[in-house]
Coordinates of C-alpha atoms in Angstrom, one line a residue:
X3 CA 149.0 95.1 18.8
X4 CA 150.1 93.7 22.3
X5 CA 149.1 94.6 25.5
X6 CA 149.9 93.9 28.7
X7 CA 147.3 94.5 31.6
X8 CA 148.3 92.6 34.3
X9 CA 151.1 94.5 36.4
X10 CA 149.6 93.9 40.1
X11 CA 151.0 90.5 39.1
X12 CA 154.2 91.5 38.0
X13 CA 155.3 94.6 35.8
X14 CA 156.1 94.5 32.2
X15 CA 158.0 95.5 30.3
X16 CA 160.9 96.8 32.5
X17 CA 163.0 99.9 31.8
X18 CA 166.1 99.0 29.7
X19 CA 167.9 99.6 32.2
X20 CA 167.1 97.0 34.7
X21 CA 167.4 94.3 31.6
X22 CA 171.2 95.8 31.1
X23 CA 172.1 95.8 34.9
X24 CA 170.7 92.3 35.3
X25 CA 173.0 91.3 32.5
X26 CA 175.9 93.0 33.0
X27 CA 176.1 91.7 36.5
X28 CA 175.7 88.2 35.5
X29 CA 178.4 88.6 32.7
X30 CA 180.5 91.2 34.3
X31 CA 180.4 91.0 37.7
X32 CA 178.9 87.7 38.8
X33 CA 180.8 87.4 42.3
X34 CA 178.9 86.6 45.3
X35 CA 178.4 89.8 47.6
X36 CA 179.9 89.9 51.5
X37 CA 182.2 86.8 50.7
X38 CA 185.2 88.0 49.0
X39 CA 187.6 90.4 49.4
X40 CA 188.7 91.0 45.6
X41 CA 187.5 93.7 43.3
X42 CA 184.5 91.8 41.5
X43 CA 182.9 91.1 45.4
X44 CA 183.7 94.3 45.8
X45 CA 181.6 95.7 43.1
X46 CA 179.0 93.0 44.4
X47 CA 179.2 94.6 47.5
X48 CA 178.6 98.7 46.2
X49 CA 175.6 97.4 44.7
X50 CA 174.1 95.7 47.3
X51 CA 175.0 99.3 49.2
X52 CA 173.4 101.3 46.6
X53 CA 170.1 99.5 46.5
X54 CA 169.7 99.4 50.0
X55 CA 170.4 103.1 50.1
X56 CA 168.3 103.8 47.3
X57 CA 165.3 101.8 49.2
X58 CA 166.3 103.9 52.6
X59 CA 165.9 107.4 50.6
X60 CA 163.0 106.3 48.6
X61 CA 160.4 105.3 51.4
X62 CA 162.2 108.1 53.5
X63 CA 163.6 105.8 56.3
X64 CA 166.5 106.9 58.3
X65 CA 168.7 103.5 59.3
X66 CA 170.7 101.8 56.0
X67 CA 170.7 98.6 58.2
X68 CA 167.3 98.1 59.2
X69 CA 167.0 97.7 55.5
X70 CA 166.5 94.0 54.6
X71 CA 166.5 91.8 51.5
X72 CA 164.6 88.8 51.0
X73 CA 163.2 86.4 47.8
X74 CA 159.9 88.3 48.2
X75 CA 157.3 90.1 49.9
X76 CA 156.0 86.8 51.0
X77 CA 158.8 85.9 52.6
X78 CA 159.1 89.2 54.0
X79 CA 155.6 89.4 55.7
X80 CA 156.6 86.1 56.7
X81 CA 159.4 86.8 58.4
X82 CA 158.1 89.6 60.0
X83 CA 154.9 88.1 61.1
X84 CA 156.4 84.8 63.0
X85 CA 159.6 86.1 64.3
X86 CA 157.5 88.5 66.4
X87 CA 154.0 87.4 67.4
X88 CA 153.4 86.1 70.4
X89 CA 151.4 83.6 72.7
X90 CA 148.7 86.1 73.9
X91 CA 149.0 88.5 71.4
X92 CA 145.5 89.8 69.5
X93 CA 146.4 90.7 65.4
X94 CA 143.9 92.7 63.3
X95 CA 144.3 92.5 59.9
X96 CA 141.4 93.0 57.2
X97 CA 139.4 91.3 55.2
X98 CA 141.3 92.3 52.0
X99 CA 144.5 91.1 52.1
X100 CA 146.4 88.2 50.5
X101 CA 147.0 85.4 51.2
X102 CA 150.6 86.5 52.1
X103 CA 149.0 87.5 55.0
X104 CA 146.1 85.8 56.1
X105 CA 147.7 82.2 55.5
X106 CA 150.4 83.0 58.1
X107 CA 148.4 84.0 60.6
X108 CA 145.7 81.0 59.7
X109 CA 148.7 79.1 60.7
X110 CA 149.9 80.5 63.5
X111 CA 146.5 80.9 64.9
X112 CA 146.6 76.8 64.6
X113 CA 149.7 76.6 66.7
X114 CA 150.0 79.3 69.0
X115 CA 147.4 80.8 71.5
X116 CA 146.8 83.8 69.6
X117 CA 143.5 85.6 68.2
X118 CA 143.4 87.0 64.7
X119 CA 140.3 89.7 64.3
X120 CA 139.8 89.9 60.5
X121 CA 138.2 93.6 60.0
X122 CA 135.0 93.3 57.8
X123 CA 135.2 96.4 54.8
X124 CA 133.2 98.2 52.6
X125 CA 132.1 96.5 49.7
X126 CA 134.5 99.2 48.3
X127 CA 137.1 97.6 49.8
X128 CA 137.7 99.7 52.6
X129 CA 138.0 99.6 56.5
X130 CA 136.1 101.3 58.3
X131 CA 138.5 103.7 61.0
X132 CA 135.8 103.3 64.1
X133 CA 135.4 99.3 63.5
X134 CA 139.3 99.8 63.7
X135 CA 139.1 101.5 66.8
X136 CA 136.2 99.2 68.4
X137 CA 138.2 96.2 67.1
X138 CA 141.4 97.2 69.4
X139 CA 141.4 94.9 72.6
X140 CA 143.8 95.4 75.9
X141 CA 146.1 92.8 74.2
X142 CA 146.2 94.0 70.8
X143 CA 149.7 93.7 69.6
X144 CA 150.1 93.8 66.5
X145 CA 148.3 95.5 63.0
X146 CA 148.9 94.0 59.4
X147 CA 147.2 95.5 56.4
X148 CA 147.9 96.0 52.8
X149 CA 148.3 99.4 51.7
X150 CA 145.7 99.1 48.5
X151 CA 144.0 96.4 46.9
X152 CA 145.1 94.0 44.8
X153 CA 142.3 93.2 43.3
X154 CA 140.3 96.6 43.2
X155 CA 143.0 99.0 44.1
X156 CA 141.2 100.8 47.4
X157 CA 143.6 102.7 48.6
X158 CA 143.4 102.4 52.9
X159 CA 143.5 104.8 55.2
X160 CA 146.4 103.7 56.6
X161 CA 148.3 107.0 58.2
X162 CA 145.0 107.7 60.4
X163 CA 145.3 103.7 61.8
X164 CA 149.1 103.8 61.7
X165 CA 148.6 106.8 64.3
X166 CA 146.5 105.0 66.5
X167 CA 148.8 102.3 66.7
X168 CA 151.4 104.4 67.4
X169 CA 149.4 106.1 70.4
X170 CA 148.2 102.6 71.9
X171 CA 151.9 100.9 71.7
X172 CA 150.5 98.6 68.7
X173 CA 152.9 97.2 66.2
X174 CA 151.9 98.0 62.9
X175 CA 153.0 96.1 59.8
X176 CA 152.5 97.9 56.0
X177 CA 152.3 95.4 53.1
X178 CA 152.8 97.8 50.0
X179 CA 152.8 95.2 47.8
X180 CA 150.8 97.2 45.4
X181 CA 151.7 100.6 46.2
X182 CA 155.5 100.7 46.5
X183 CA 156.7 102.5 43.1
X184 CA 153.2 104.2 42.0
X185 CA 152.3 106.0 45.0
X186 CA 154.2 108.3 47.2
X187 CA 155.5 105.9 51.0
X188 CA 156.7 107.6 53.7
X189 CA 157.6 105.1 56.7
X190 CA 157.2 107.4 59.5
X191 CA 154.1 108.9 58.0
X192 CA 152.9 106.1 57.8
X193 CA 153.1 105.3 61.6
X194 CA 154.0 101.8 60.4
X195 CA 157.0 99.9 62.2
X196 CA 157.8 97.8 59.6
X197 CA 157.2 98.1 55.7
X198 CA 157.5 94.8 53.0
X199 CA 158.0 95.7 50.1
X200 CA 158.6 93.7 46.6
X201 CA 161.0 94.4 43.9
X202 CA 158.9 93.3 40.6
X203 CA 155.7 95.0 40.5
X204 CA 155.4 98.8 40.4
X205 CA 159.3 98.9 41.6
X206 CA 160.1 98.3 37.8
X207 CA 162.9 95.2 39.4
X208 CA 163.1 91.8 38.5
X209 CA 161.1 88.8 40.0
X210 CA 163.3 87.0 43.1
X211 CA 164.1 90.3 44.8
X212 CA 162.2 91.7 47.9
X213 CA 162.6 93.0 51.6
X214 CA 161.2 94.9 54.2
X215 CA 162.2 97.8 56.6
X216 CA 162.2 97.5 60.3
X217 CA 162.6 100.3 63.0
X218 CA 164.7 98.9 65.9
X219 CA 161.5 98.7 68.4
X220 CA 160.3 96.3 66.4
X221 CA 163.4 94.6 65.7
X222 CA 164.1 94.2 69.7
X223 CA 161.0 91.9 69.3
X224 CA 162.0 90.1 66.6
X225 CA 163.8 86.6 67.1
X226 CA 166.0 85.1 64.2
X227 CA 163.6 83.4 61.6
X228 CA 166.4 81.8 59.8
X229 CA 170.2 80.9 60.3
X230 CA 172.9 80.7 57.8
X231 CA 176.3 82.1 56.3
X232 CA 176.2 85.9 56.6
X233 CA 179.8 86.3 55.8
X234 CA 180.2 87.4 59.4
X235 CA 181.1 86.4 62.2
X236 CA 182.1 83.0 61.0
X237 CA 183.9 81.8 63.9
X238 CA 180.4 81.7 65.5
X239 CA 177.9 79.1 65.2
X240 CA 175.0 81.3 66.2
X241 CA 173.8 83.8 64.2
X242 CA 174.8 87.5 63.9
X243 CA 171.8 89.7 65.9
X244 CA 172.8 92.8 64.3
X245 CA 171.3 94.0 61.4
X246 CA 170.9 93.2 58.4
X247 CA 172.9 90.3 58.9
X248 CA 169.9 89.1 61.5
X249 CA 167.9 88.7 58.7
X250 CA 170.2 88.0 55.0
X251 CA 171.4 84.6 55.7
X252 CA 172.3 82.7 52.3
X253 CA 173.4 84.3 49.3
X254 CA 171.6 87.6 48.2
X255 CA 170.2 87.8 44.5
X256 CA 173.0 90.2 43.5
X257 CA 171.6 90.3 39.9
X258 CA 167.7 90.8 40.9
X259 CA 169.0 93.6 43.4
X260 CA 170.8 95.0 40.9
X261 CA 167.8 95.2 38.9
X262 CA 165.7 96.5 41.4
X263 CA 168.1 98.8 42.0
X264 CA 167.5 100.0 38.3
X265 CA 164.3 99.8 38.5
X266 CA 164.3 102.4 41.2
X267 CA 166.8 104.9 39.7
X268 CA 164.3 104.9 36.6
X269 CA 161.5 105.9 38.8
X270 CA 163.3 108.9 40.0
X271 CA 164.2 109.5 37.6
X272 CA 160.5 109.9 35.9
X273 CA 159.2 111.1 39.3
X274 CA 156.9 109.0 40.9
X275 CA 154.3 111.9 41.0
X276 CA 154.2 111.3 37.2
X277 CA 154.0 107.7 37.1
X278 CA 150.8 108.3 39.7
X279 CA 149.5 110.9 37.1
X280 CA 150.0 108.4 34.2
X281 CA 148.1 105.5 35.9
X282 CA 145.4 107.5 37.4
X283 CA 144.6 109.1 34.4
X284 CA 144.4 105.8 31.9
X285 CA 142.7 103.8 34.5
X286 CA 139.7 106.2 34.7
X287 CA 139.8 106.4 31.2
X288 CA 139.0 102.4 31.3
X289 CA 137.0 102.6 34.4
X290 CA 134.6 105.4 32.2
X291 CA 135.0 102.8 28.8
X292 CA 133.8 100.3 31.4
X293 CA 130.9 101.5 32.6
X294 CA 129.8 102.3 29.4
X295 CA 129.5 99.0 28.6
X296 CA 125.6 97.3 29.9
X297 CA 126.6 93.5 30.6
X298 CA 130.2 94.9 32.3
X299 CA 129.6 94.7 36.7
X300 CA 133.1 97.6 37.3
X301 CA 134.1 96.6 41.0
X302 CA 135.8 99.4 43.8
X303 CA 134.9 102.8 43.5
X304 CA 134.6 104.2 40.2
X305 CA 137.2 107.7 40.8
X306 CA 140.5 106.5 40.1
X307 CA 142.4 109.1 42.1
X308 CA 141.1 107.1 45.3
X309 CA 142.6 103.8 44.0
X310 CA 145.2 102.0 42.5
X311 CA 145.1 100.9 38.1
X312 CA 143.6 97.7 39.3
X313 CA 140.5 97.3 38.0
X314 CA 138.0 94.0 38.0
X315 CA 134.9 93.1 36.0
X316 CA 132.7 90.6 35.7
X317 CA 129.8 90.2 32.5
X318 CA 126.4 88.8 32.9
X319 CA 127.4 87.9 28.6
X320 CA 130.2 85.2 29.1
X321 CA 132.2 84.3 32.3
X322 CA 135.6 85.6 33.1
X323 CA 137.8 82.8 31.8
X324 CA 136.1 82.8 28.7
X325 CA 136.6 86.4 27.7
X326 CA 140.4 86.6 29.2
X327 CA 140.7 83.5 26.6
X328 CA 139.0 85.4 23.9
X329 CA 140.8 88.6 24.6
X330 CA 144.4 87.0 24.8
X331 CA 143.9 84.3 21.9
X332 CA 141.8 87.2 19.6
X333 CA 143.6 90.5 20.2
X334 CA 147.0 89.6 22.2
X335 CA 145.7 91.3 24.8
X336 CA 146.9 89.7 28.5
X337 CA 144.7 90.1 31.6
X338 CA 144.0 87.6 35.2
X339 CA 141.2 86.0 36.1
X340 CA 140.1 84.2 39.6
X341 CA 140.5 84.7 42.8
X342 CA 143.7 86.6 43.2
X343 CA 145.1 84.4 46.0
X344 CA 142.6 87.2 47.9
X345 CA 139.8 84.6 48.9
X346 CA 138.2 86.9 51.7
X347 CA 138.7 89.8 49.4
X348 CA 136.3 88.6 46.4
X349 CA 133.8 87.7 49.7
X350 CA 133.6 91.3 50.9
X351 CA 133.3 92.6 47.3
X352 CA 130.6 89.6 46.7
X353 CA 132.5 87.8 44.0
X354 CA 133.3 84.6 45.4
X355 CA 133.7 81.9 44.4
X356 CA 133.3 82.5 40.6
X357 CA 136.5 85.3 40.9
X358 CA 137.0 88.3 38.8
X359 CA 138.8 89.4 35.5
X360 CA 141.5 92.0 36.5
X361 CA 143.5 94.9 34.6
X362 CA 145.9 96.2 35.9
X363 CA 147.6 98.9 34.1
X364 CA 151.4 99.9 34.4
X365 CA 153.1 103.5 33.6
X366 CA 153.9 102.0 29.9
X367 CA 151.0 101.1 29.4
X368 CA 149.0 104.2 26.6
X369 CA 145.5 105.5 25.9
X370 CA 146.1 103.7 22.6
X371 CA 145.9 100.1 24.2
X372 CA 142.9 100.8 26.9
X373 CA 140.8 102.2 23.7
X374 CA 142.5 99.0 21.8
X375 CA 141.1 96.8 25.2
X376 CA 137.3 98.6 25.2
X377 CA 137.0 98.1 21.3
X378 CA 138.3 94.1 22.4
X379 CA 136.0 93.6 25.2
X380 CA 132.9 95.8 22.9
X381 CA 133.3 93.4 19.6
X382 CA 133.7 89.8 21.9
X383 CA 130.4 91.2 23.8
X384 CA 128.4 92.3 20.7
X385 CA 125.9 90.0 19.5
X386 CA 126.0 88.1 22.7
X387 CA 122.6 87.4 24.7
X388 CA 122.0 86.2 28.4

């Protein structure tokens, strides 16, 4: 028996489907989108169509344009981040994000006359909405925060911070890295003016594909971040300031996008209120097998309807790297271990520097392989003594 448990890195398996469109763009289509005017370009170019569409509909956004692809959410916080801020702007952010985030604002904190506020949470994981409030300065500008954990799954608060953005002029910027494909993502509920997304984890799409959406306030901020061949306006040596052109200089990853755009047609298709049900309901089932379990330390809070299928231990019996080992070389089963590129993350949840082991469970993933993992972690812990 096999099993995979660690999707908040990248989900596994995909739905056929994305494995067929991948494939049967690379051996059918394989033209290069927006530079040709013959029928495989063509069919390069519905796809790239449909997908952004699909992405429009599916976090209920309202302008196809202001829907951009990039390599990944990295590169879309990225982009987002340093073609806006400021000298003079004040950022919050929290103390549970990645290092997607918190590296490019370490960096731009270096070079620019900026201040960065990182919120302190809960040892839950979660902000606090009055420390929010009290944190918000005359020259608050801009708000970045990931939508859950990904490393215990808290789910934040994030429509009742998006709203006081909204009423105090403050851009606000969603990472939903971990969220986008198992939980419901409205943009405008959200209060958010821009949303990065990425196309491999709970979106069911390849790895290579990601993006973001933008509404035009925040876009009339935003300076180009990178210059290229858009297959527009090619007469002119400066680059195209509509959108998405703005951002999409370079050759798209037709294939990945393709993919991704599989991978959301399947969700849909299954309902996402039914992925949400499946995960929820498997990881309290290893959350309850968990705690269970003496020498097992369960991190986040313990009702699974309040988080994300992310879910980190540690043992006083044998350290983290030892029992991923044991459980991947012993019963095939595949978890993480270390710090999660989430540094100040394992220091609000008090598990620095020695990390966590993570599982993080997908919608294939069955009741048959978390009892399979709790008899795996039970047998490698038995007999063991401090």
């Amino acid at each position: 028996m096999s099993v995979y448990l660690d999707n908040a890195s990248t989900s596994y398996p995909k739905p056929e489907a994305v494995y067929s469109s991948i494939l049967n763009y690379m051996k059918n289509i394989g033209a290069n989108p927006g530079r040709g005017g013959y029928s495989n370009a063509l069919a390069g170019d519905r796809i790239i169509y449909d997908c952004r569409e699909a992405l429009m509909n599916f976090f209920n956004f309202n302008k196809l344009e202001n829907v951009i692809f990039t390599g990944n959410i990295t590169q879309s916080l990225n982009i987002l981040m340093k073609s806006i801020i400021k000298d003079g702007w004040h950022i919050i952010t929290s103390s549970m994000e990645h290092n997607s985030v918190l590296r490019p604002l370490s960096s731009l904190k270096r070079s620019m006359n900026i201040e960065v506020d990182v919120l302190k949470c809960s040892e839950n994981g979660l902000i606090d909405v009055d420390d929010f409030k009290n944190a918000i300065k005359p020259n608050t500008k801009l708000v970045v925060l990931s939508h859950a954990s990904n490393i215990i799954g808290t789910i934040q608060p994030l429509e009742i911070i998006g709203s006081i953005c909204k009423q105090k002029d403050i851009y606000f910027i969603v990472d939903s890295a971990q969220t986008a494909g198992c939980i419901s993502e409205d943009f405008y509920k959200l209060n958010c003016n821009a949303l990065a997304f990425t196309g491999h984890k709970c979106l069911l799409g390849p790895q290579g594909v990601g993006g973001f959406l933008i509404d035009d306030n925040l876009n009339k901020e935003a300076v180009t971040f990178m210059e290229g061949g858009t297959g527009s306006l090619s007469q002119s040596i400066m680059q195209p300031q509509f959108l998405p052109d703005k951002f999409e200089s370079g050759t798209l990853n037709a294939p990945g996008i393709s993919g991704l755009l599989a991978g959301i047609n399947y969700i849909n298709k299954i309902g996402i209120s039914t992925i949400c049900e499946i995960e929820t309901e498997l990881c309290q089932r290893l959350i309850d097998g968990l705690l269970n379990i003496k020498s097992i330390q369960v991190y986040g809070l313990k009702n699974a309807a309040l988080r994300t299928s992310t879910v980190s231990i540690n043992s006083s019996k044998i350290n983290n790297e030892e029992l991923s080992l044991i459980l991947d070389k012993g019963f095939d089963i595949m978890s993480r271990t270390g710090l999660h590129c989430a540094p100040l993350a394992h220091k609000t949840i008090n598990t620095f520097s020695k990390g966590t082991l993570r599982f993080s469970i997908g919608c294939f993933n069955t009741k048959e392989d978390i009892d399979y993992t709790l008899y795996a972690i039970n047998s490698i812990l038995k007999g063991r003594v401090i």
